[in-house]
Tab-separated table of C-alpha atoms and ligand atoms in Angstrom:
chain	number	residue	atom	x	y	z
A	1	UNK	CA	0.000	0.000	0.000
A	2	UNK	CA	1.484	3.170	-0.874
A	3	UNK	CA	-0.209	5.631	1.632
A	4	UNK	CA	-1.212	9.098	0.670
A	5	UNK	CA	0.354	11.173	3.822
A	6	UNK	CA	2.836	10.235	6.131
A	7	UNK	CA	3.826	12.358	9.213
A	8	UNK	CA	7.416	13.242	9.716
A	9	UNK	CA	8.046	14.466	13.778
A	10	UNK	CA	11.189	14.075	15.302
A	11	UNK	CA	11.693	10.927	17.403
A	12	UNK	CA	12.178	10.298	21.257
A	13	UNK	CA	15.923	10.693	20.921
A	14	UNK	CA	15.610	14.052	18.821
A	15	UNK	CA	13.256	15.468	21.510
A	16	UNK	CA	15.193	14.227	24.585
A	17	UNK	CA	17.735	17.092	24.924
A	18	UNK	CA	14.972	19.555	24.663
A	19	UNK	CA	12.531	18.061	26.730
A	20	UNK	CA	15.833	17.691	29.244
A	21	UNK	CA	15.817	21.585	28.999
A	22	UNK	CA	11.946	21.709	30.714
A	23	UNK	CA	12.858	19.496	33.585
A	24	UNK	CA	15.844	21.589	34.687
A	25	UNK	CA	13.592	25.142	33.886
A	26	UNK	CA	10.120	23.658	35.577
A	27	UNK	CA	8.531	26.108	32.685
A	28	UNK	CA	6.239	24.712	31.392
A	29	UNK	CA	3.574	27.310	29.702
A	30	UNK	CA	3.162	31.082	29.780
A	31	UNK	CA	5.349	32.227	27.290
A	32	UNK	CA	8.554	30.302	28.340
A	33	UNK	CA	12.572	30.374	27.552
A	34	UNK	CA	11.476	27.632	24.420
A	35	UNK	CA	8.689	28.991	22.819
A	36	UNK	CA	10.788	32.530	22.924
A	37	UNK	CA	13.735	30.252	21.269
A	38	UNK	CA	11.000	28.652	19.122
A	39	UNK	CA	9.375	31.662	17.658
A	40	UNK	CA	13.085	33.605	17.397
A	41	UNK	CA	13.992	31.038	14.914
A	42	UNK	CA	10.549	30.927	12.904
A	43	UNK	CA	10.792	34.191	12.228
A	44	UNK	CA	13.808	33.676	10.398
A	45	UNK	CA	11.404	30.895	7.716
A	46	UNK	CA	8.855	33.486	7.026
A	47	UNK	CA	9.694	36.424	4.918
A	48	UNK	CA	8.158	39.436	4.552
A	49	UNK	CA	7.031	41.308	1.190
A	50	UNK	CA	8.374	44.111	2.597
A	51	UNK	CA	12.028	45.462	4.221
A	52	UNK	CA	10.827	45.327	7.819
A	53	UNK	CA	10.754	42.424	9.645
A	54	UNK	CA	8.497	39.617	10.878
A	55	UNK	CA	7.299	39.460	13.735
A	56	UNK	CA	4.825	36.266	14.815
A	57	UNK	CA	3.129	34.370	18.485
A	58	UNK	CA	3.258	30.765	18.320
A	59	UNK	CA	-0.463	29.243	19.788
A	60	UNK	CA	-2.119	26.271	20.324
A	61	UNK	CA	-3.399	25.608	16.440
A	62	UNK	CA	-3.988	27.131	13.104
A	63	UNK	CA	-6.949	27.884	13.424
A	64	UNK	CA	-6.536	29.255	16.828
A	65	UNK	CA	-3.936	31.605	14.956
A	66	UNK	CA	-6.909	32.200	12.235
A	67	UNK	CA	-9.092	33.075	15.000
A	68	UNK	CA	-6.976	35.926	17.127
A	69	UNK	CA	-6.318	37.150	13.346
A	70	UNK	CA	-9.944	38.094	12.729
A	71	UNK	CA	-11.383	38.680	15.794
A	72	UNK	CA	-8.229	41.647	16.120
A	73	UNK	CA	-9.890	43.147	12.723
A	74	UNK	CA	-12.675	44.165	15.587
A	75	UNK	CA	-15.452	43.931	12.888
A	76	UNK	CA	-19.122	44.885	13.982
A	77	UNK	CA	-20.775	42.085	14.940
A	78	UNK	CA	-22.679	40.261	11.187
A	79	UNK	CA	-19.841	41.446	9.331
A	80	UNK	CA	-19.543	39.627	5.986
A	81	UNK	CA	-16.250	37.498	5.301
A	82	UNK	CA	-15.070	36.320	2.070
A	83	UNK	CA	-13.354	33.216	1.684
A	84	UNK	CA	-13.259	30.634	-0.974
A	85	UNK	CA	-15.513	27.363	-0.517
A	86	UNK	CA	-12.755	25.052	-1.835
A	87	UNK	CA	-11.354	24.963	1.332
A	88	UNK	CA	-10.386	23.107	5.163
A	89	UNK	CA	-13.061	24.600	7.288
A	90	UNK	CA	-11.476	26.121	9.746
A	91	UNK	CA	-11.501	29.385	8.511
A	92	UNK	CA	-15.559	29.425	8.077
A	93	UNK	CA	-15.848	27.745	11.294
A	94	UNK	CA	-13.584	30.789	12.784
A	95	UNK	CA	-16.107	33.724	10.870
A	96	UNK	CA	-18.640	32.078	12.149
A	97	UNK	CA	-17.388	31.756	16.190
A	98	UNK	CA	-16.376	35.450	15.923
A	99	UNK	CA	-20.186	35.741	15.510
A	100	UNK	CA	-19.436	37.072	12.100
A	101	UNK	CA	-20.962	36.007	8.329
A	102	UNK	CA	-19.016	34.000	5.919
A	103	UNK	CA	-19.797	34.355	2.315
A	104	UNK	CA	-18.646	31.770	0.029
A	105	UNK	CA	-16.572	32.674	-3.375
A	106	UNK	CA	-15.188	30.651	-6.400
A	107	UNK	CA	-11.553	29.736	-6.820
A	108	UNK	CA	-9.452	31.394	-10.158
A	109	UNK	CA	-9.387	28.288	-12.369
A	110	UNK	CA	-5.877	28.071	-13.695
A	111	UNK	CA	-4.541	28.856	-9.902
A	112	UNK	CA	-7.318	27.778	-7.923
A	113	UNK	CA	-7.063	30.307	-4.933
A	114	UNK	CA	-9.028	33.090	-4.629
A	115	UNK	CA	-7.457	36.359	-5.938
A	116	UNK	CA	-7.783	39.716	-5.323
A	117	UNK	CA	-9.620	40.474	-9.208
A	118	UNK	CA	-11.967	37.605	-7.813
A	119	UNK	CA	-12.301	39.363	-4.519
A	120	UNK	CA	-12.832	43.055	-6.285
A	121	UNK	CA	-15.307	41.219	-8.852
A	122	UNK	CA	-17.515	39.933	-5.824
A	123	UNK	CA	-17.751	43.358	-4.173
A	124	UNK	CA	-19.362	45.323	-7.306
A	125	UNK	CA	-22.537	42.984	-6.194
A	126	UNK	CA	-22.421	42.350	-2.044
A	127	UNK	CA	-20.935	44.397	0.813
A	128	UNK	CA	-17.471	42.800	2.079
A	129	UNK	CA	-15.907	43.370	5.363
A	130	UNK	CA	-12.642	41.326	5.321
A	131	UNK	CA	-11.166	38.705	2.877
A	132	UNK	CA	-9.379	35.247	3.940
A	133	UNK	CA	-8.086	33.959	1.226
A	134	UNK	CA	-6.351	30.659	1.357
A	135	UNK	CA	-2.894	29.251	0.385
A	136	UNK	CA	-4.509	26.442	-1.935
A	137	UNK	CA	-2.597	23.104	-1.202
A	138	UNK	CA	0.361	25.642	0.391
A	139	UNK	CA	0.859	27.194	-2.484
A	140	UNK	CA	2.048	30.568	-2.611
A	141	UNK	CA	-0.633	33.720	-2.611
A	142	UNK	CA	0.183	36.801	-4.148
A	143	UNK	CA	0.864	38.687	-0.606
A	144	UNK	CA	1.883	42.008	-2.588
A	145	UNK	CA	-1.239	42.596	-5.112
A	146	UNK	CA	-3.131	41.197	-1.511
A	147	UNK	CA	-1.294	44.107	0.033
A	148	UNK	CA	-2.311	46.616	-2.447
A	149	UNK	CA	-6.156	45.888	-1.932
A	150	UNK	CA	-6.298	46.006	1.800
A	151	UNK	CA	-4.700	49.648	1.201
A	152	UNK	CA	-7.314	50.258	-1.733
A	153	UNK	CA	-10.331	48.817	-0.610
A	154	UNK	CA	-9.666	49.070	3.655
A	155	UNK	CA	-10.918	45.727	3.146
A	156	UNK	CA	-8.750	43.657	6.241
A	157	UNK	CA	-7.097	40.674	5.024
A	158	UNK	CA	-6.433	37.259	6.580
A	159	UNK	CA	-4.717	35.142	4.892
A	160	UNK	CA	-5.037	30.834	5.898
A	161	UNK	CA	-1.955	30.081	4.947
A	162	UNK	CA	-2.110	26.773	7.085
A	163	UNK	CA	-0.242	24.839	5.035
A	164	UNK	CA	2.573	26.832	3.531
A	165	UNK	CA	5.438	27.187	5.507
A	166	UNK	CA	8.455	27.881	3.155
A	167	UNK	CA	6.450	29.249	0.357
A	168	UNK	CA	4.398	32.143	1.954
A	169	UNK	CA	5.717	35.984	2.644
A	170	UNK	CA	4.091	38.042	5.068
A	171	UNK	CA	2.849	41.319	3.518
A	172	UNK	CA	2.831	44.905	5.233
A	173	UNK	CA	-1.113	45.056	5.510
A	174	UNK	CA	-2.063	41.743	5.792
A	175	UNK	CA	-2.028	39.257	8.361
A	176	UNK	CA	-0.568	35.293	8.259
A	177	UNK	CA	-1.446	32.316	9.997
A	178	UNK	CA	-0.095	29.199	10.016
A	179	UNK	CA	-0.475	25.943	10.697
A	180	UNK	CA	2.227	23.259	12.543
A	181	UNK	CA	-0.149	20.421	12.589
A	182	UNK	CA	1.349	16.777	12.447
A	183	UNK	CA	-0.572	16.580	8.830
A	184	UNK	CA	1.523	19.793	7.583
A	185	UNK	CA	5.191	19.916	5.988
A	186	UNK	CA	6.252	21.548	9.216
A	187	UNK	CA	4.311	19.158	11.803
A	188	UNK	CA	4.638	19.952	15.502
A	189	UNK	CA	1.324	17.386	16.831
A	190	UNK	CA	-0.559	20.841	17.327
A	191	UNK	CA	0.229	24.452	17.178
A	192	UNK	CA	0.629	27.035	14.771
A	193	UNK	CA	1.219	31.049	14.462
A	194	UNK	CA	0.702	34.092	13.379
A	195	UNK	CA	2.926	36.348	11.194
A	196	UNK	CA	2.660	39.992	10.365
A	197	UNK	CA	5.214	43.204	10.149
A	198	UNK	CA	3.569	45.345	12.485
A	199	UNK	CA	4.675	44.210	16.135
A	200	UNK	CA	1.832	45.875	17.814
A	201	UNK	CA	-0.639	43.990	16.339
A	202	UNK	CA	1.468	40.553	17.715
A	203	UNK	CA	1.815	42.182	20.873
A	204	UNK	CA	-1.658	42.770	21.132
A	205	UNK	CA	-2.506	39.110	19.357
A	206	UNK	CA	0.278	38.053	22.879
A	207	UNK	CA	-2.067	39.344	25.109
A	208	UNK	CA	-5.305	37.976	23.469
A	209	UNK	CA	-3.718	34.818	23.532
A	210	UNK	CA	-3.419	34.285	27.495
A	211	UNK	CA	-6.952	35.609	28.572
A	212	UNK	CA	-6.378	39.512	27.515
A	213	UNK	CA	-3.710	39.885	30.651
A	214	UNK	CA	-1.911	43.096	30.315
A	215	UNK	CA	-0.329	44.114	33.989
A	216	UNK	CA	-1.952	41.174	35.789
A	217	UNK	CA	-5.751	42.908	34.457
A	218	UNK	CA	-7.785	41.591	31.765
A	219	UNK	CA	-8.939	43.813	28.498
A	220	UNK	CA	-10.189	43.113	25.054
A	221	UNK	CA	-10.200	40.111	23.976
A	222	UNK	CA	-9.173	36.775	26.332
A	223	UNK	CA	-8.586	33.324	24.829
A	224	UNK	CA	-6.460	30.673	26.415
A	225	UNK	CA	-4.787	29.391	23.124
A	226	UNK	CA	-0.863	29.557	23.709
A	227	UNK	CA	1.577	27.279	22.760
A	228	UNK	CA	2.997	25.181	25.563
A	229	UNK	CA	6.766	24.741	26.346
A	230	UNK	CA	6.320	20.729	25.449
A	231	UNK	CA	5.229	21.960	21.721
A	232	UNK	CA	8.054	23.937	21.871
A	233	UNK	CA	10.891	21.973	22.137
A	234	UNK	CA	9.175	19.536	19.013
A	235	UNK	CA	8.951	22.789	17.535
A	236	UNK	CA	12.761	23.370	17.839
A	237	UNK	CA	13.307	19.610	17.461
A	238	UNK	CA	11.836	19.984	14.148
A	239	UNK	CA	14.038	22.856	13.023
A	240	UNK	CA	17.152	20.626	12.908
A	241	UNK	CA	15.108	18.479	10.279
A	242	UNK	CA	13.663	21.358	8.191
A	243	UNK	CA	16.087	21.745	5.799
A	244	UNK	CA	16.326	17.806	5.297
A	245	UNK	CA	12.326	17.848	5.035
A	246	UNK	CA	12.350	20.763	2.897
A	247	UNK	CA	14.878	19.216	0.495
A	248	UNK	CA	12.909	15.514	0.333
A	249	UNK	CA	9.971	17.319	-0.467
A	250	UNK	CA	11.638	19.270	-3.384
A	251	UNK	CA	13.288	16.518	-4.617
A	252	UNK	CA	9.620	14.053	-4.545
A	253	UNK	CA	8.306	17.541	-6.287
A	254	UNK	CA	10.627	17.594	-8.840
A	255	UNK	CA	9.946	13.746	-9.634
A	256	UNK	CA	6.278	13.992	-10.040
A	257	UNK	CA	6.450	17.264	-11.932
A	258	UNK	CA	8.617	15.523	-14.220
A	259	UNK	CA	6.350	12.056	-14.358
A	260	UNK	CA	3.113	13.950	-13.990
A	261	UNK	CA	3.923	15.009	-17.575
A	262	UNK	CA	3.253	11.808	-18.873
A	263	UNK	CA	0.111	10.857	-17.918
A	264	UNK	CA	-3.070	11.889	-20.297
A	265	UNK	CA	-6.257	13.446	-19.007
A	266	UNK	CA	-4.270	14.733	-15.737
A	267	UNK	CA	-3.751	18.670	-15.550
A	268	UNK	CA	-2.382	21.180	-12.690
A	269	UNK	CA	-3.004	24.991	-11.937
A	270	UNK	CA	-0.356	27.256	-13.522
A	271	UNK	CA	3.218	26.771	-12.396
A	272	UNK	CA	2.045	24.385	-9.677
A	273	UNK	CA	5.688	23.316	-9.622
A	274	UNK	CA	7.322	26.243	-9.420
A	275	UNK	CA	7.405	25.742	-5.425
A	276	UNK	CA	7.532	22.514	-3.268
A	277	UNK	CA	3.699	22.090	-1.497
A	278	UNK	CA	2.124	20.685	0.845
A	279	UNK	CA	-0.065	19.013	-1.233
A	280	UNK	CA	-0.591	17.096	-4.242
A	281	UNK	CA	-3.617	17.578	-6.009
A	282	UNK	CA	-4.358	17.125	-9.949
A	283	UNK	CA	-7.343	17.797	-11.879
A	284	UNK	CA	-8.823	14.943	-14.081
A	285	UNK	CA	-10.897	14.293	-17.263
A	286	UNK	CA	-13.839	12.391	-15.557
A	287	UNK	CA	-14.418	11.769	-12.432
A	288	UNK	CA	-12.169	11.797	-9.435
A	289	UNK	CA	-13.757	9.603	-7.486
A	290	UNK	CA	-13.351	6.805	-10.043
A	291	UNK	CA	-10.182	7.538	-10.426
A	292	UNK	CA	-9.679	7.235	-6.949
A	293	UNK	CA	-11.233	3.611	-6.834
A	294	UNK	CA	-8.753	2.225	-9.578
A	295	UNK	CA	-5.712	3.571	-7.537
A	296	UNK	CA	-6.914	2.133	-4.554
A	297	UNK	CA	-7.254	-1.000	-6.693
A	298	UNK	CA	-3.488	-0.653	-7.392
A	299	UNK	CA	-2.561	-0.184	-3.742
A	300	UNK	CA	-2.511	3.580	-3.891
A	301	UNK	CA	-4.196	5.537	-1.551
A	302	UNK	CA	-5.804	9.299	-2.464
A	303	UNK	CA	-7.593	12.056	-1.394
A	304	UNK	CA	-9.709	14.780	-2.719
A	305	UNK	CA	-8.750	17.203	-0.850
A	306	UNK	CA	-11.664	20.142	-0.015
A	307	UNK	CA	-13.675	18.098	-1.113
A	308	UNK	CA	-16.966	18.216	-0.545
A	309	UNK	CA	-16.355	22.078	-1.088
A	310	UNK	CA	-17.949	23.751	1.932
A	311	UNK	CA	-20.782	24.998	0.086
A	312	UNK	CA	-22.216	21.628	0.345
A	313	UNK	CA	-21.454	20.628	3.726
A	314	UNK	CA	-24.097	20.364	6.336
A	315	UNK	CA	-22.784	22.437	8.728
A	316	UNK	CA	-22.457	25.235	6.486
A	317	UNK	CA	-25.384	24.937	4.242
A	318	UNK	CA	-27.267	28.658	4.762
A	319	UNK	CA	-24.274	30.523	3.415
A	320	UNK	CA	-24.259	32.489	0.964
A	321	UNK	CA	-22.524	32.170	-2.089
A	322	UNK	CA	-21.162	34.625	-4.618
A	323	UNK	CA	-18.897	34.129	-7.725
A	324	UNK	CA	-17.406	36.818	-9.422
A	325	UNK	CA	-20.343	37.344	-11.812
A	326	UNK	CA	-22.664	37.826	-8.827
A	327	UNK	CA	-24.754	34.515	-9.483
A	328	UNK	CA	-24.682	32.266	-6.585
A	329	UNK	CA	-23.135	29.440	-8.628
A	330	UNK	CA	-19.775	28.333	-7.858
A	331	UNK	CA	-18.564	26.914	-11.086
A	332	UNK	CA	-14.936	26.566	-11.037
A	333	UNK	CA	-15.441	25.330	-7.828
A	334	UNK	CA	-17.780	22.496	-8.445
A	335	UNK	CA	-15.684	21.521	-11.098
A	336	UNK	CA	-12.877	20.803	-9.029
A	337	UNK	CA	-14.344	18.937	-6.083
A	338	UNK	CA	-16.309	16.637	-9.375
A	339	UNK	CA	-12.176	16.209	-10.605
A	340	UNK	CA	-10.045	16.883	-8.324
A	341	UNK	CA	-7.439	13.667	-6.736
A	342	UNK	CA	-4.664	14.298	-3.733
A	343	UNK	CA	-2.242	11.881	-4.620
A	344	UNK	CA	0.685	10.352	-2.255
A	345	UNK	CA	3.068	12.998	-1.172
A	346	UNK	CA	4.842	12.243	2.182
A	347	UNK	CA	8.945	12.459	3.171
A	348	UNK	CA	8.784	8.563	3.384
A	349	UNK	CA	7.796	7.888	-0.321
A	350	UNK	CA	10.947	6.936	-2.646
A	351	UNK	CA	11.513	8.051	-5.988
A	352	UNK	CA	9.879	4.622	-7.241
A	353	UNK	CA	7.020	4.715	-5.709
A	354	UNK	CA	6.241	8.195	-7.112
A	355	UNK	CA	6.956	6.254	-10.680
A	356	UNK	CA	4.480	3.785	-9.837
A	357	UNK	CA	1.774	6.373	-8.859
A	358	UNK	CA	1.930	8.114	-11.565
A	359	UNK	CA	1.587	4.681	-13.800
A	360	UNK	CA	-0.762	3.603	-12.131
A	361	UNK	CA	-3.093	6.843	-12.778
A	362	UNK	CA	-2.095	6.664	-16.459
A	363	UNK	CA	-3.418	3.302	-16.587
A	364	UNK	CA	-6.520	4.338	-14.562
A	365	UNK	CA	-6.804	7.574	-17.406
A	366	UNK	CA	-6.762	4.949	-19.718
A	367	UNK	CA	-9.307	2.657	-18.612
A	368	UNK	CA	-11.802	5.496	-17.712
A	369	UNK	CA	-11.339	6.693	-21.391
A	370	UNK	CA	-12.319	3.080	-23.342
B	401	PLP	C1	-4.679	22.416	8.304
B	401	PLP	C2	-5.439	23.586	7.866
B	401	PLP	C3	-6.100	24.407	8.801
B	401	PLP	C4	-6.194	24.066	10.268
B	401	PLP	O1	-4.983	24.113	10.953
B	401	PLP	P1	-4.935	23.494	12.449
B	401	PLP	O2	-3.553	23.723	12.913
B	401	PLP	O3	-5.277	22.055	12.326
B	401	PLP	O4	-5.938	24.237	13.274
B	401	PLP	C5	-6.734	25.543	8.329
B	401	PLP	N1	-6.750	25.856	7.027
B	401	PLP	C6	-6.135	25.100	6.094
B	401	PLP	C7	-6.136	25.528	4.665
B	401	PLP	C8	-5.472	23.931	6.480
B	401	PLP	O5	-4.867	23.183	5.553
């Protein structure tokens, strides 16, 4: 069985002289010596669009990260929030908690990620209060043009970038968040952070983090979602095996960009492989879901990922839905979830295996074409 995803944590022995580190401090949460260590040395993977530096506050989750990030925008209370439906749903779950409205918009459909034309389209037809778009898969966003309509519009934007780690910038008017779940290149068991230039604002996100304490009194807002100092030190653990990960990754990128070429009926959104993902996801002729059934046939396990779009989950039924046009149809993004197939990407796959996946969907293609 070739398994689609495939945590890579440190082990025991890696964590050990970290963990070592806690006994002798007996700190253990509250902003300790290793998250400071931690989230000194983050900063140094996430760039910023602009000169000044970033600045970020490790927590509990990404979507805990996602959550101080809008509830800081201090909307009015209904506000509407765009976000794309082909997407995890923590960020609509997060609108929604904030007692704010998500509104559901289509996906670009040679990049699928929501851009800012989509974003500018959507609010000649319904009233917008902020934006989170989402790092598709961890692919990159375009933080600058993002930058440039926050300033334009004074439309706040949050930007999910849960799974992109390595490939996302922080811009100079928009906020970051991040994820460090096991499931993500950059896997910590839980946690994640948030990323912007302006250090006030990750002062302020501190403070909102451990109840709203400033001076031993509580203002604004108060969650309890910090990162503990046992997170930490895997955090820090993990850092010595970044550049390893990052390179495996790469390389397994390279391979099925080059292999992926090969196989009829599969296609990608532009320059998909221009950076190393999170994710693997192709669009096919037909229907993913078949496709799906014929790999698992072969011993290959899939995905499709954001799939069913959130549009038509349960949970989030009663939204509303826009696409750029104004109808409530989301096109591009029912096309996808009908196509789209996460296929095996994970540090433990070798080179041949990545052959045999992508032989294995040619010969799937293949049959669902006769
Ligand atoms: C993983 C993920 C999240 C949630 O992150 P957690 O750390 O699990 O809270 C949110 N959005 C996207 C796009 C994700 O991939």
């Amino acid at each position: 069985m070739i398994k689609l995803l495939i945590p890579d944590l440190p082990r025991t022995e890696q964590l050990t002289p970290w963990l070592k580190k806690i006994d002798e401090q007996r700190w253990y949460s509250n902003f300790g010596p290793l998250v400071e260590e931690f989230e000194c040395k983050l900063e140094d993977l996430v760039p910023s669009a602009v000169a000044s530096d970033t600045k970020l506050l490790s927590v509990s989750s990404g979507t805990a990260a996602l959550e101080l990030g809008l509830r800081l925008q201090k909307l009015p209370s209904g506000a509407k929030v765009l976000l794309p439906s082909f997407n995890f749903p923590a960020a609509a779950h997060v609108a929604r908690n904030a007692g704010l409205t998500p509104v559901f918009t289509d996906v670009d459909p040679n990049l699928w990620i929501l851009t800012p034309e989509i974003a500018r389209a959507v609010m000649h037809h319904t009233r917008v209060d902020a934006v989170m778009p989402v790092a598709t898969h961890g692919r990159t966003l375009p933080i600058e043009d993002w930058d440039k309509f926050a300033i334009e519009t004074k439309v706040p934007v949050v930007v999910d970038a849960a799974a992109a780690l390595g490939s996302q910038a922080v811009g100079r008017h928009t906020t970051v968040a991040f994820s460090l779940h096991a499931t993500k290149p950059f896997g910590i068991g839980e946690g994640g952070f948030l990323a912007s230039t302006d250090s006030s604002f990750i002062e302020q996100a501190r403070r909102a983090s451990n109840f709203g304490f400033l001076n031993q009194q509580s203002r604004g807002l108060g969650l309890n979602v910090k990162m503990s100092e046992f997170h930490a030190a895997v955090g820090l653990a993990q850092l010595e095996r970044w550049a390893d990960i990052r390179s495996a990754r790469a390389n397994l990128w390279q391979l099925y960009g080059e292999q992926l070429q090969q196989v009829s009926g599969v296609s990608l959104p532009t320059a998909y492989f221009a950076q190393p993902l999170a994710a693997l996801q192709v669009q096919v002729e037909g229907d993913g879901s078949e496709v799906a059934k014929h790999l698992l046939s072969a011993g290959i396990e899939t995905r499709q990922w954001y799939c069913p779009p959130l549009h038509h989950q349960g949970g989030f039924g009663d939204v509303e839905c826009i696409a750029s046009d104004g109808l409530d149809r989301l096109m591009v993004t029912d096309a996808l979830a009908k196509r789209c197939l996460g296929l095996p990407f994970h540090t433990r796959l070798e080179g041949a295996d990545v052959v045999q996946v992508c032989s294995s969907l040619s010969r799937a293609m293949s049959l669902m074409s006769e």
